[in-house]
mmCIF file of C-alpha atoms in Angstrom:
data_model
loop_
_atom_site.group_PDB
_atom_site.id
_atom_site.type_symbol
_atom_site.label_atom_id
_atom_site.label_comp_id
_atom_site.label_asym_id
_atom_site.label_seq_id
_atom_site.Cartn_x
_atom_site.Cartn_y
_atom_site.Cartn_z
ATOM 1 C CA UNK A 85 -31.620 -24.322 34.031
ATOM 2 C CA UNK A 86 -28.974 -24.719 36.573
ATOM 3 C CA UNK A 87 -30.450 -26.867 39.278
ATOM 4 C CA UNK A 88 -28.638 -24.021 41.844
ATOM 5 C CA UNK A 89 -31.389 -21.656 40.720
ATOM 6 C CA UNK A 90 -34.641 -20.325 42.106
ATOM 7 C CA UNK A 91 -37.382 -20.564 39.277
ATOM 8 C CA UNK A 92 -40.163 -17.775 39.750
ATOM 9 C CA UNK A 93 -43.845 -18.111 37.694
ATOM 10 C CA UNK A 94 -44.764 -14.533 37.904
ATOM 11 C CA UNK A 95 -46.464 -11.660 36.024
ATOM 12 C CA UNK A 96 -46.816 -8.043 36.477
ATOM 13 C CA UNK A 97 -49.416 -8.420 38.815
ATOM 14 C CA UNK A 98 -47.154 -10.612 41.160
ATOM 15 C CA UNK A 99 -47.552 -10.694 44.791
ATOM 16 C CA UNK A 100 -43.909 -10.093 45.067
ATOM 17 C CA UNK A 101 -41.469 -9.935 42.249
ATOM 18 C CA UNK A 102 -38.698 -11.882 42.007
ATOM 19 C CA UNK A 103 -36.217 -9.116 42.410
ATOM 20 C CA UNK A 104 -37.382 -7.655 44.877
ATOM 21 C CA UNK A 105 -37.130 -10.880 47.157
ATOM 22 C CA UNK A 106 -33.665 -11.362 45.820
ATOM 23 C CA UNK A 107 -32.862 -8.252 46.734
ATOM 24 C CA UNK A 108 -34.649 -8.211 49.949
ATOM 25 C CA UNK A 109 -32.628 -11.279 51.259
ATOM 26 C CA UNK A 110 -29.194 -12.008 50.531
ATOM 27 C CA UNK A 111 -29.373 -15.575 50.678
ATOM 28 C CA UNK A 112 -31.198 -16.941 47.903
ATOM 29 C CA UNK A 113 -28.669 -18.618 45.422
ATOM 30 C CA UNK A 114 -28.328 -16.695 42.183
ATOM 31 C CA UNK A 115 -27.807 -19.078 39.465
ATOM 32 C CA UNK A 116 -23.987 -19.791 39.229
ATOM 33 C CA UNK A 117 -21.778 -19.644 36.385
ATOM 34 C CA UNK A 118 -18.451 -22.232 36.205
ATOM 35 C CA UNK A 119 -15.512 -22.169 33.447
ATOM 36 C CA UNK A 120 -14.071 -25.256 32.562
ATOM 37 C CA UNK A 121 -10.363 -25.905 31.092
ATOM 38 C CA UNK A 122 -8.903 -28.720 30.161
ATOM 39 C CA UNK A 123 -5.593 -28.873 31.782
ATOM 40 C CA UNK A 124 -4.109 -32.093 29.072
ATOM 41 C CA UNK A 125 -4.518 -30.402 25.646
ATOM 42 C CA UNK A 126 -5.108 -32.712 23.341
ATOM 43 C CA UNK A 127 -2.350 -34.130 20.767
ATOM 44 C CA UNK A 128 -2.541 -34.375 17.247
ATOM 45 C CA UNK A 129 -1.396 -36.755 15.195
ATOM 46 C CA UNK A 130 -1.246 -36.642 11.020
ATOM 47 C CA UNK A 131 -3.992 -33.992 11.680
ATOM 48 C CA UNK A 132 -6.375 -36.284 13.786
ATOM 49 C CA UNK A 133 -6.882 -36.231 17.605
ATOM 50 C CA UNK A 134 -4.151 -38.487 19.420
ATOM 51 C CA UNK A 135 -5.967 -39.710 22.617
ATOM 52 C CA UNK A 136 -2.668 -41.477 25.038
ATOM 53 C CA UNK A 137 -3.574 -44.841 26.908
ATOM 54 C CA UNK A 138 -3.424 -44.000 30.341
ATOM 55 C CA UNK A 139 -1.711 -46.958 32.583
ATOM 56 C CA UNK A 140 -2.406 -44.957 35.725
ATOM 57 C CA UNK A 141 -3.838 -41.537 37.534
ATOM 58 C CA UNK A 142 -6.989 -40.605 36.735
ATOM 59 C CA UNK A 143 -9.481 -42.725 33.806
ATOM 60 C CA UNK A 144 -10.805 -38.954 32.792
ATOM 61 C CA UNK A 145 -9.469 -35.747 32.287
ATOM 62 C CA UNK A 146 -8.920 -33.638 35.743
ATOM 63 C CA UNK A 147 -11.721 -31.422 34.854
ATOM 64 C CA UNK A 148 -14.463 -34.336 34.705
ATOM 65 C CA UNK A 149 -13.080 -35.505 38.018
ATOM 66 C CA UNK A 150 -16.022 -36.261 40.215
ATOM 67 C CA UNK A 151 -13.205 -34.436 43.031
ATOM 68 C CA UNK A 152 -12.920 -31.362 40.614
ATOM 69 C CA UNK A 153 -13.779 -28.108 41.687
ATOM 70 C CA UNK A 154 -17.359 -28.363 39.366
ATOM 71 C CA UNK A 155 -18.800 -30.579 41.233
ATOM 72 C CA UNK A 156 -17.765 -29.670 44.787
ATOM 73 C CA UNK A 157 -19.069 -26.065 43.932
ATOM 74 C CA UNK A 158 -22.776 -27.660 42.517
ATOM 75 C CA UNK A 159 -22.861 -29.610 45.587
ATOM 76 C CA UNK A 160 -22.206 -26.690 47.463
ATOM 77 C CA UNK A 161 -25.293 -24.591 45.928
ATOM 78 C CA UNK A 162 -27.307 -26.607 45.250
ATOM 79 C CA UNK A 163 -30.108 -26.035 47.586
ATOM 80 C CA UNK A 164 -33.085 -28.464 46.379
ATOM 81 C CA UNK A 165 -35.272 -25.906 47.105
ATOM 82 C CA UNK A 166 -38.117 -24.299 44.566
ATOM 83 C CA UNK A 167 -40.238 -21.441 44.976
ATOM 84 C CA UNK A 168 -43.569 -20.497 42.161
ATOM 85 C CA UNK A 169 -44.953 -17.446 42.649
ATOM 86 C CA UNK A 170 -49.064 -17.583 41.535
ATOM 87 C CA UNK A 171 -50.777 -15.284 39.651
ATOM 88 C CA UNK A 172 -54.221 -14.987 38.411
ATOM 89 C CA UNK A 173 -53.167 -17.010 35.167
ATOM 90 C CA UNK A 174 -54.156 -20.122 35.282
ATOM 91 C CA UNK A 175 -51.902 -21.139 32.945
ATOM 92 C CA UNK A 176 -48.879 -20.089 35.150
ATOM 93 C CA UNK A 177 -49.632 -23.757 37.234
ATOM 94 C CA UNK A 178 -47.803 -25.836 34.828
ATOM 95 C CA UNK A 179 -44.018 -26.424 36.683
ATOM 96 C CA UNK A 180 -41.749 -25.367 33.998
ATOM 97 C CA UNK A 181 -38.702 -27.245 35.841
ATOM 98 C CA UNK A 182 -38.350 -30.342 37.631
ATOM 99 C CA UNK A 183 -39.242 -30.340 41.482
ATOM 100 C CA UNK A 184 -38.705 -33.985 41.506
ATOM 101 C CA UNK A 185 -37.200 -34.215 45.285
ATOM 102 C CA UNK A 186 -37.173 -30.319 46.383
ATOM 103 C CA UNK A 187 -38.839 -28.474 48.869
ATOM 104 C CA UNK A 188 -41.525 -26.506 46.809
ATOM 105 C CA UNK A 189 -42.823 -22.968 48.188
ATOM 106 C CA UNK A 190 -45.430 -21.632 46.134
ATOM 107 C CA UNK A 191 -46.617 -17.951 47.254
ATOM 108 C CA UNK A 192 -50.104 -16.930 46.613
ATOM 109 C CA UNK A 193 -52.690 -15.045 48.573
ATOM 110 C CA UNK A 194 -55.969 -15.663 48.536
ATOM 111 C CA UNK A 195 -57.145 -11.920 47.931
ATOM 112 C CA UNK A 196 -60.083 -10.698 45.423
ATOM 113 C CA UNK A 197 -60.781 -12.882 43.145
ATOM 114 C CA UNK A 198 -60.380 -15.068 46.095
ATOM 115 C CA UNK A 199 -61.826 -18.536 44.401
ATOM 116 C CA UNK A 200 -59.828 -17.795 41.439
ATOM 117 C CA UNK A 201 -57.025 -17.122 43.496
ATOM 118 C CA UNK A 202 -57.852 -20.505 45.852
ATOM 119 C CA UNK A 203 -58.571 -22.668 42.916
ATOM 120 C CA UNK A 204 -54.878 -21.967 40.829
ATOM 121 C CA UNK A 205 -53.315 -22.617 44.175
ATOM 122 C CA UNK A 206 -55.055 -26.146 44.289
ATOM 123 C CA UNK A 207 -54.227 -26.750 40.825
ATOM 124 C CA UNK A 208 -50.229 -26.027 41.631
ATOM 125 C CA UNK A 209 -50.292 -28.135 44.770
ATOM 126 C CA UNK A 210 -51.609 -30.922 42.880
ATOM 127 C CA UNK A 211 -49.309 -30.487 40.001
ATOM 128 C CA UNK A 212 -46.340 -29.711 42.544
ATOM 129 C CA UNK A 213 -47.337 -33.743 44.622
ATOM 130 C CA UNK A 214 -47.344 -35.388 40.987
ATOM 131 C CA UNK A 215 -44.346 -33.868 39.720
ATOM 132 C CA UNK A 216 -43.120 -36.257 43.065
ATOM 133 C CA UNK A 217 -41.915 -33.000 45.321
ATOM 134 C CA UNK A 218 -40.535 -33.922 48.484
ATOM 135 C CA UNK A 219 -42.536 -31.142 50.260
ATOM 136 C CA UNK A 220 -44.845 -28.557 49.369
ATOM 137 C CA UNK A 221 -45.702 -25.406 51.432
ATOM 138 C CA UNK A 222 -48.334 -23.355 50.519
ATOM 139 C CA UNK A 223 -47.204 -19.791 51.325
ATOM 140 C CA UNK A 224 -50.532 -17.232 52.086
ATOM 141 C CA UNK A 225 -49.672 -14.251 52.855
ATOM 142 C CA UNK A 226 -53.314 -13.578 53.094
ATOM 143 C CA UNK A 227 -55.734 -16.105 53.885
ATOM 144 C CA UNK A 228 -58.907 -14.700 53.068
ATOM 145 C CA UNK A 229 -61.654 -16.914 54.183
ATOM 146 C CA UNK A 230 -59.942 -17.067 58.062
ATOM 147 C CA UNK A 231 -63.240 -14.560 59.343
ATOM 148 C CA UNK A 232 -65.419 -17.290 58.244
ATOM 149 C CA UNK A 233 -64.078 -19.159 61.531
ATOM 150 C CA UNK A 234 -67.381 -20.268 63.097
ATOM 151 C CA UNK A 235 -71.227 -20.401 63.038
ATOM 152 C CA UNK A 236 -72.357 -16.779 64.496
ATOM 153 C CA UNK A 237 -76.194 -18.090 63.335
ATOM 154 C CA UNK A 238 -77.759 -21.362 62.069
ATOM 155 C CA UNK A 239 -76.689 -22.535 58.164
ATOM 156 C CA UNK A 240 -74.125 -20.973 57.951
ATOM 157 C CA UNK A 241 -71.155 -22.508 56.467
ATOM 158 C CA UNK A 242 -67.532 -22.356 58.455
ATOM 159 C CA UNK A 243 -65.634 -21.644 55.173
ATOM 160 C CA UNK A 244 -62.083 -21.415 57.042
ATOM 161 C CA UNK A 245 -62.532 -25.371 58.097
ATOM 162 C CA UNK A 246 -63.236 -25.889 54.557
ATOM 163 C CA UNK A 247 -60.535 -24.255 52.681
ATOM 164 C CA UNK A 248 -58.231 -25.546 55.235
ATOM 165 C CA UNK A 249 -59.544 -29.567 54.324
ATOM 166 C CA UNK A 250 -58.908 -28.685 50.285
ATOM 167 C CA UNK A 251 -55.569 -27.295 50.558
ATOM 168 C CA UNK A 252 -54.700 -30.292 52.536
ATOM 169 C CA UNK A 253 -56.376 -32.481 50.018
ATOM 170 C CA UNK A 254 -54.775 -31.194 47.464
ATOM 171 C CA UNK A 255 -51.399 -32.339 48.862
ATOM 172 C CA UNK A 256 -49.897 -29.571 50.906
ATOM 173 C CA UNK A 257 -47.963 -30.454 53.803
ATOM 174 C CA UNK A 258 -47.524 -27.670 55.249
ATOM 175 C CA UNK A 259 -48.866 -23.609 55.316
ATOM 176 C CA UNK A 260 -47.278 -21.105 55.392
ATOM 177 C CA UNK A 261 -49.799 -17.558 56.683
ATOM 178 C CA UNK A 262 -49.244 -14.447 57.730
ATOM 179 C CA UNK A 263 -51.387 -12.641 60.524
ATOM 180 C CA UNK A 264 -54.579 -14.642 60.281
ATOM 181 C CA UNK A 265 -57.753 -13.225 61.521
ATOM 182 C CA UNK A 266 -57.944 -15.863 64.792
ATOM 183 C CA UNK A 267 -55.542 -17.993 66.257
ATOM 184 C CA UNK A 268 -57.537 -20.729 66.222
ATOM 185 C CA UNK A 269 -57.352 -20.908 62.177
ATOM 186 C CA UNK A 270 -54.753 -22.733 62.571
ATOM 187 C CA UNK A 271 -56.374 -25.774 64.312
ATOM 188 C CA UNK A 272 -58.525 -26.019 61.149
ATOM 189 C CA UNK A 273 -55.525 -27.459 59.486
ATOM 190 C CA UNK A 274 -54.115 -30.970 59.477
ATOM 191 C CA UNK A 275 -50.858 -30.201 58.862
ATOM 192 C CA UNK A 276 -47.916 -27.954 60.375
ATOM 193 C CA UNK A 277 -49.241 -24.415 60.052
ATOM 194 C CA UNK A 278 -46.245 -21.476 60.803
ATOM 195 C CA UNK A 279 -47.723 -18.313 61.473
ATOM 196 C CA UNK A 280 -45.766 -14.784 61.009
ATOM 197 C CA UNK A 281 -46.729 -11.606 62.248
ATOM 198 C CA UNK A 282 -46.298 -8.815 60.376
ATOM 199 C CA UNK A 283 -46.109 -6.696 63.489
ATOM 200 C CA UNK A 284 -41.905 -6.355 63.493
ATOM 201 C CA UNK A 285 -42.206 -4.390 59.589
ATOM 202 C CA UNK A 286 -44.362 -1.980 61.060
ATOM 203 C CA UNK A 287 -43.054 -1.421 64.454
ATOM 204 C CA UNK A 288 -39.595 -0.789 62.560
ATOM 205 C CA UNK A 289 -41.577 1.856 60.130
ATOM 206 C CA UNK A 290 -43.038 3.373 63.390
ATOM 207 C CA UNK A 291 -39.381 3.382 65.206
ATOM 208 C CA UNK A 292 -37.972 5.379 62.229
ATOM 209 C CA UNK A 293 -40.676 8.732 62.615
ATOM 210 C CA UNK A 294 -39.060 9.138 66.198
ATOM 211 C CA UNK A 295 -42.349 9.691 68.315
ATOM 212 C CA UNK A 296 -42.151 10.314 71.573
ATOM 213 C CA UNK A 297 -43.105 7.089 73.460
ATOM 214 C CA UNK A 298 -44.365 9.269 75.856
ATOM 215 C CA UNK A 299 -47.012 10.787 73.625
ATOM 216 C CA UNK A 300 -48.173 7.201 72.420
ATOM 217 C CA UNK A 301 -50.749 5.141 72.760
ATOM 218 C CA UNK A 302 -52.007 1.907 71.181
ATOM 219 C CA UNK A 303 -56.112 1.468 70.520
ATOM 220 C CA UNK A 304 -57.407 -1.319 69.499
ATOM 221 C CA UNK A 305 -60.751 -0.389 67.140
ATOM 222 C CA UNK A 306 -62.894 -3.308 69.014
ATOM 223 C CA UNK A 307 -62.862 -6.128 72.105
ATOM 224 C CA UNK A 308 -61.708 -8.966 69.826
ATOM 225 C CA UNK A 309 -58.390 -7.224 69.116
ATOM 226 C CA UNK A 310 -57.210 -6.538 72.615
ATOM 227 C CA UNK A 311 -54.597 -9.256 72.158
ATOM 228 C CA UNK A 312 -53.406 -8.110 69.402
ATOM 229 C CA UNK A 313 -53.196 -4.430 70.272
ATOM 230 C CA UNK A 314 -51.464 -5.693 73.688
ATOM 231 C CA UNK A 315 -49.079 -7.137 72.238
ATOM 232 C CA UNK A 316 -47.769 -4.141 69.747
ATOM 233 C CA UNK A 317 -47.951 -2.094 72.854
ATOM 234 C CA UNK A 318 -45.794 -3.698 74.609
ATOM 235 C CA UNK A 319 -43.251 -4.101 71.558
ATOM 236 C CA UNK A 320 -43.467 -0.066 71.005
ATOM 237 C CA UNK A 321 -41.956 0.864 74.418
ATOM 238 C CA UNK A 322 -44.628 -0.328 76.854
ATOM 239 C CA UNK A 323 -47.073 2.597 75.343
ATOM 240 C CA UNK A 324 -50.617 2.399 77.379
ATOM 241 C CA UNK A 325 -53.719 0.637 75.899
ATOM 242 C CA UNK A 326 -56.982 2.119 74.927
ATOM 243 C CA UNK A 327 -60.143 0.395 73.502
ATOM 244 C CA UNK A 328 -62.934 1.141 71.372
ATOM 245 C CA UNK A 329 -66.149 -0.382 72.332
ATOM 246 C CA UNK A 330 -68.863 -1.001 69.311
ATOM 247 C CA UNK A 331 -71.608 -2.949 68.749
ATOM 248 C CA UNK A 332 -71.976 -4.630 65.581
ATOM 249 C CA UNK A 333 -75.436 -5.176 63.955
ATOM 250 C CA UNK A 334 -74.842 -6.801 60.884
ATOM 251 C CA UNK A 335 -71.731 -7.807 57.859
ATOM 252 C CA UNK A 336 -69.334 -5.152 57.780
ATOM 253 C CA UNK A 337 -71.829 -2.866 59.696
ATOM 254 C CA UNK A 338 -70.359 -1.630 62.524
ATOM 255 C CA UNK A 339 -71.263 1.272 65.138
ATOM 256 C CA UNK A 340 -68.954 2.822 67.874
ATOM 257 C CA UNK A 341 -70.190 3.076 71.064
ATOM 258 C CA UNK A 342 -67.709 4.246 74.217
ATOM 259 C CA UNK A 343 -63.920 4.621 74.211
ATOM 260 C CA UNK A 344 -61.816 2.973 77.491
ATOM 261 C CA UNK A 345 -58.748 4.682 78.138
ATOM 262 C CA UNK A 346 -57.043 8.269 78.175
ATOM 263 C CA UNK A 347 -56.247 9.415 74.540
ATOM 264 C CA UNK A 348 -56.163 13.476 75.088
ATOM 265 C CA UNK A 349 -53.028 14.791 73.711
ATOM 266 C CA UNK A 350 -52.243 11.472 72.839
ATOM 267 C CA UNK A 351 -50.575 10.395 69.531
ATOM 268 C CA UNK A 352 -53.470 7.355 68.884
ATOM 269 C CA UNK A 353 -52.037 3.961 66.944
ATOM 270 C CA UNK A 354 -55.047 2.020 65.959
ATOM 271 C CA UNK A 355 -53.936 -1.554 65.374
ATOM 272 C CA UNK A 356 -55.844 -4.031 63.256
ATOM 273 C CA UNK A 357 -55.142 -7.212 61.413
ATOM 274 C CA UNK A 358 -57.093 -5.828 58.471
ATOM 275 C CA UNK A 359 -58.879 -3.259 56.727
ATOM 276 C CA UNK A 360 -61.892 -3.993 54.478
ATOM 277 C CA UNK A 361 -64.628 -1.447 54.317
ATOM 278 C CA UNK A 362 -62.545 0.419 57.084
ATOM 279 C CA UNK A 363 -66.027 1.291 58.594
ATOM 280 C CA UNK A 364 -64.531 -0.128 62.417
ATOM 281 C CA UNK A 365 -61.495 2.168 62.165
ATOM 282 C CA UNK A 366 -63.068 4.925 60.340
ATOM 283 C CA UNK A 367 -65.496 5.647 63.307
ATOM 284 C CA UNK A 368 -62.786 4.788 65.883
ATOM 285 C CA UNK A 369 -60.845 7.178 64.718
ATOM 286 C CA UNK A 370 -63.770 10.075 64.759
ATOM 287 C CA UNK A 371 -64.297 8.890 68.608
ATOM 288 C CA UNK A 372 -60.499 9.398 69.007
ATOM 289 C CA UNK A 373 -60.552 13.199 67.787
ATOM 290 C CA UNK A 374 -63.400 14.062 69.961
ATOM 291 C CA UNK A 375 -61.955 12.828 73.057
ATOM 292 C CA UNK A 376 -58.831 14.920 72.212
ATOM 293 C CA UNK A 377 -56.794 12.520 70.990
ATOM 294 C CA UNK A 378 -53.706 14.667 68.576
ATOM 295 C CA UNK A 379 -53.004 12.675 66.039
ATOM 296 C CA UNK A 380 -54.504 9.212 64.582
ATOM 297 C CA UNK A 381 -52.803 6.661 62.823
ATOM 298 C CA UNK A 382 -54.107 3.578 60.986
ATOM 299 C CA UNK A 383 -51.392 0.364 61.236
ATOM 300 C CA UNK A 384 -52.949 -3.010 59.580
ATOM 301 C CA UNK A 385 -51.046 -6.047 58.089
ATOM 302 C CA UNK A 386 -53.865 -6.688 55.010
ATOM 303 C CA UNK A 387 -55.272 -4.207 53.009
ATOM 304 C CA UNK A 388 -58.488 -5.622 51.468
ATOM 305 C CA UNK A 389 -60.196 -2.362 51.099
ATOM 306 C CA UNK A 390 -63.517 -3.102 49.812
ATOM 307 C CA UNK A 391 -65.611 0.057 48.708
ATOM 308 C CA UNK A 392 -66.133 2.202 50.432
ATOM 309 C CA UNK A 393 -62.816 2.107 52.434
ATOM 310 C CA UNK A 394 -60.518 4.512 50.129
ATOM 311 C CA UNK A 395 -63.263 7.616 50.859
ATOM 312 C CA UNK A 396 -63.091 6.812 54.456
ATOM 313 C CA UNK A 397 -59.569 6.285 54.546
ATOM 314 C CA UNK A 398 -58.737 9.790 52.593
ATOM 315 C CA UNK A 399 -61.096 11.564 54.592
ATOM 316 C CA UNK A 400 -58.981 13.669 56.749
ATOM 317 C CA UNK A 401 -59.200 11.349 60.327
ATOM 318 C CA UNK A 402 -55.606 10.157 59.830
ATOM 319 C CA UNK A 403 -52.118 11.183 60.059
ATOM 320 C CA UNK A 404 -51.067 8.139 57.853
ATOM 321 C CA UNK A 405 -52.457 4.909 56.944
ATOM 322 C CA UNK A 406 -49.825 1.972 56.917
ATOM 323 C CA UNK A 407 -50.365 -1.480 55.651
ATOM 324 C CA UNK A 408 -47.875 -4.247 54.091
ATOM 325 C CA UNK A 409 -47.733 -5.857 50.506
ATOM 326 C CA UNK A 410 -49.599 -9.094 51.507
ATOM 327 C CA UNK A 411 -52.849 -8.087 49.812
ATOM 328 C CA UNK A 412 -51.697 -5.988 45.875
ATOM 329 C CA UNK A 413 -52.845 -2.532 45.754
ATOM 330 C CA UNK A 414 -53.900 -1.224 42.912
ATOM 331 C CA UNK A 415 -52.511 2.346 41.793
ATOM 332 C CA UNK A 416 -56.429 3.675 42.173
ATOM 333 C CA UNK A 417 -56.355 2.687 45.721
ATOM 334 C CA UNK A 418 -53.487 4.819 46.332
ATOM 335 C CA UNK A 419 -54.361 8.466 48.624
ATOM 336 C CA UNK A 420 -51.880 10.808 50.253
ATOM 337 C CA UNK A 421 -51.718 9.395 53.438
ATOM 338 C CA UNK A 422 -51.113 5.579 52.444
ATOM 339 C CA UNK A 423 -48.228 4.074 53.711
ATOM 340 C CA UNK A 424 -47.319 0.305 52.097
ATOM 341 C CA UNK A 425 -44.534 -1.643 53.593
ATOM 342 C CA UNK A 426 -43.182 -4.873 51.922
ATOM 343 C CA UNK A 427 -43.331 -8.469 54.052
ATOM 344 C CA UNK A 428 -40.521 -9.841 51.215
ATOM 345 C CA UNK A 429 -37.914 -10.157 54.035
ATOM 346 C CA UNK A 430 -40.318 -11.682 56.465
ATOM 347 C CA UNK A 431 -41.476 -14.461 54.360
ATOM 348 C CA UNK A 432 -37.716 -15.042 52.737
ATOM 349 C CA UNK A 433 -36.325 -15.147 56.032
ATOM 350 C CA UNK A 434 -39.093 -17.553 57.266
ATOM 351 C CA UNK A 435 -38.904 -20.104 53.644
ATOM 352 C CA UNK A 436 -35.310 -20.407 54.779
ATOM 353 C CA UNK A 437 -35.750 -21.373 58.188
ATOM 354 C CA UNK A 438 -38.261 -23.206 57.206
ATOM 355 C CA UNK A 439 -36.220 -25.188 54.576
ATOM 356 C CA UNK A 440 -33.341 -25.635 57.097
ATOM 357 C CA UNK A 441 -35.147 -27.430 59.644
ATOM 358 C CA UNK A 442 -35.133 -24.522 62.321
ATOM 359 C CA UNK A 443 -37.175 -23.084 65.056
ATOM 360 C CA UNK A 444 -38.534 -19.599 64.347
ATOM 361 C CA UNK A 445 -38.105 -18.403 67.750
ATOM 362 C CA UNK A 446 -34.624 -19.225 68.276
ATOM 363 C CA UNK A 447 -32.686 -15.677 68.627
ATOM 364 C CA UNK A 448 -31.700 -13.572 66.343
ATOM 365 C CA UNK A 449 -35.107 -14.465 64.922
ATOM 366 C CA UNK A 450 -37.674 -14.076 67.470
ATOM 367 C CA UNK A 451 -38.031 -10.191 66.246
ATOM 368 C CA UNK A 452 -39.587 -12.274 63.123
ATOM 369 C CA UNK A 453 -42.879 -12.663 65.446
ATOM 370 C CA UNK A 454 -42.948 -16.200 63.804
ATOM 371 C CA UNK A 455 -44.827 -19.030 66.013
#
């Protein structure tokens, strides 16, 4: 393999497929092709190959030049970089290439089965250090154990500390998440940690369906998400800020109590960073309707959708649900109103900058939303 190339691990049930990230972002190499002549033609002599004693120029022909052309155009693309994409087959963690001395990138979420899912990403760190890469970044688009960020009652485990601690362990130096549940995940790790948003890919999907801003208005579906929901409000032209007050009684139990703010007439954009049973959202979005509110839509970067979510979802309460590609969906999850947007030129963009050495914020990428 041409060591200008990207080598992908993947299946069909990929996070995200090779092509599309190559055609999502235009600048990941594609594997060149070079034609070699040889300028001297060889002479022949009685019928055997004549090779002249060269007194000066060159020792080699001009096409094995270390100056040729060849080797200024492998120098030129070759990029040292490596990117695996994990699947759910274990046997996908054995490096089929050399990463001896390249940045590594290997993309896997840690969605349902999430210790299957943990565990093969362990097992390619560790094979990634001992092949002797220079650096490894463990790409999770979603990190599923970041809600187990503290102690809410006594023995309980803090599961995002310790996931954190093994991927480090296992020889990462540095992670690469998308939208984690609390900012303070990040802390947990060790090592660098850069965090995208994958606010910009929806706020672009919104800017396309030409609402009036006017008519808008951003609710966030509990307290702990006012940040959040802030934040996208002031991105989608300054739009006001409502807030849905519940009280929560138990795991994935949760019951609506008041609504702050004005939503009547309103077009209603309920903001989360995920959906799981979608029992929050669900009954935010009833409260919305019965204080008038026109239309409701659903915006969330991971779609974990544990039972019963899809029947709550499909249910009639909103315009359109819209999530990204972090999290797979599988073709039985799929309703009418389900929107799916793809994060492939959010994370390519980010593995390059990363890979060059540069800041996230710096302009033109500070749309990115990339700490």
């Amino acid at each position: 393999m041409a060591s200008s190339s990207l080598l992908w691990l993947c299946s069909s049930n990929a996070l995200i497929s090779p092509a599309t990230l190559l055609k999502a972002h235009p600048r990941f190499p594609i594997r060149q092709r070079f034609r070699c002549s040889l300028v001297e033609p060889l002479k022949f002599e009685n019928g055997k190959p004549h090779f002249p004693l060269l007194t000066s120029g060159p020792a080699f022909p001009t096409f094995l030049s270390p100056n040729s052309h060849f080797q200024n155009d492998i120098n030129k693309h070759d990029t040292r970089l490596r990117i695996f994409s994990g699947t759910a087959n274990p046997a996908l963690a054995q490096l089929q290439e050399s990463v001896r001395g390249c940045d590594v990138f290997l993309v896997q979420p840690t969605c349902p089965p999430a210790n299957e899912n943990l565990m093969e990403l362990l097992i390619m760190i560790d094979a990634c250090r001992r092949a002797s890469a220079k650096n490894i970044t463990a790409v999770i688009p979603y990190f599923g154990y970041a809600r187990a960020d503290r102690k809410t009652q006594g023995r309980e485990s803090i599961a995002a500390k310790l996931v954190a601690n093994l991927i480090t362990e296992a020889g990462a130096n540095r992670v690469l998440a998308c939208d984690l549940h609390s900012g303070q995940s990040m802390g947990y790790f060790d090592i660098p940690v850069d965090h995208v948003y994958g606010q910009p890919v929806i706020l672009d999907y919104l800017a396309s369906k030409t609402i009036c801003s006017d008519d808008l208005v951003v609710v966030s579906p509990d307290v702990g998400g006012v940040a959040r929901a802030r934040a996208f409000a002031k991105k989608l032209s300054d739009a006001p800020l409502a807030i849905v007050d519940k009280r929560r009684h138990g795991h994935n139990v949760a019951e609506v109590m008041n609504l702050i703010g004005d939503v009547k007439g309103k077009v209603a954009v309920m903001v989360d960073d995920m959906i799981d049973t979608a029992g929050t959202i669900a009954k935010g979005a009833a409260l919305l309707h019965q204080e008038g509110a026109r239309e409701v839509y659903a915006c969330s970067t991971h779609a974990v959708f544990s039972p019963p979510a899809i029947e709550r979802l499909s249910s009639g309460l909103f315009q359109e649900v819209i999530i990204t590609n972090t999290i797979p969906v599988s073709e039985q999850n799929y309703f009418p109103q389900l929107t799916v947007l793809s994060v492939a030129n959010l994370l390519g963009e980010t593995i390059w900058r990363v890979h060059d050495d540069c800041s996230g914020g710096f302009e033109p990428y500070a749309t990115l939303g990339i700490d």
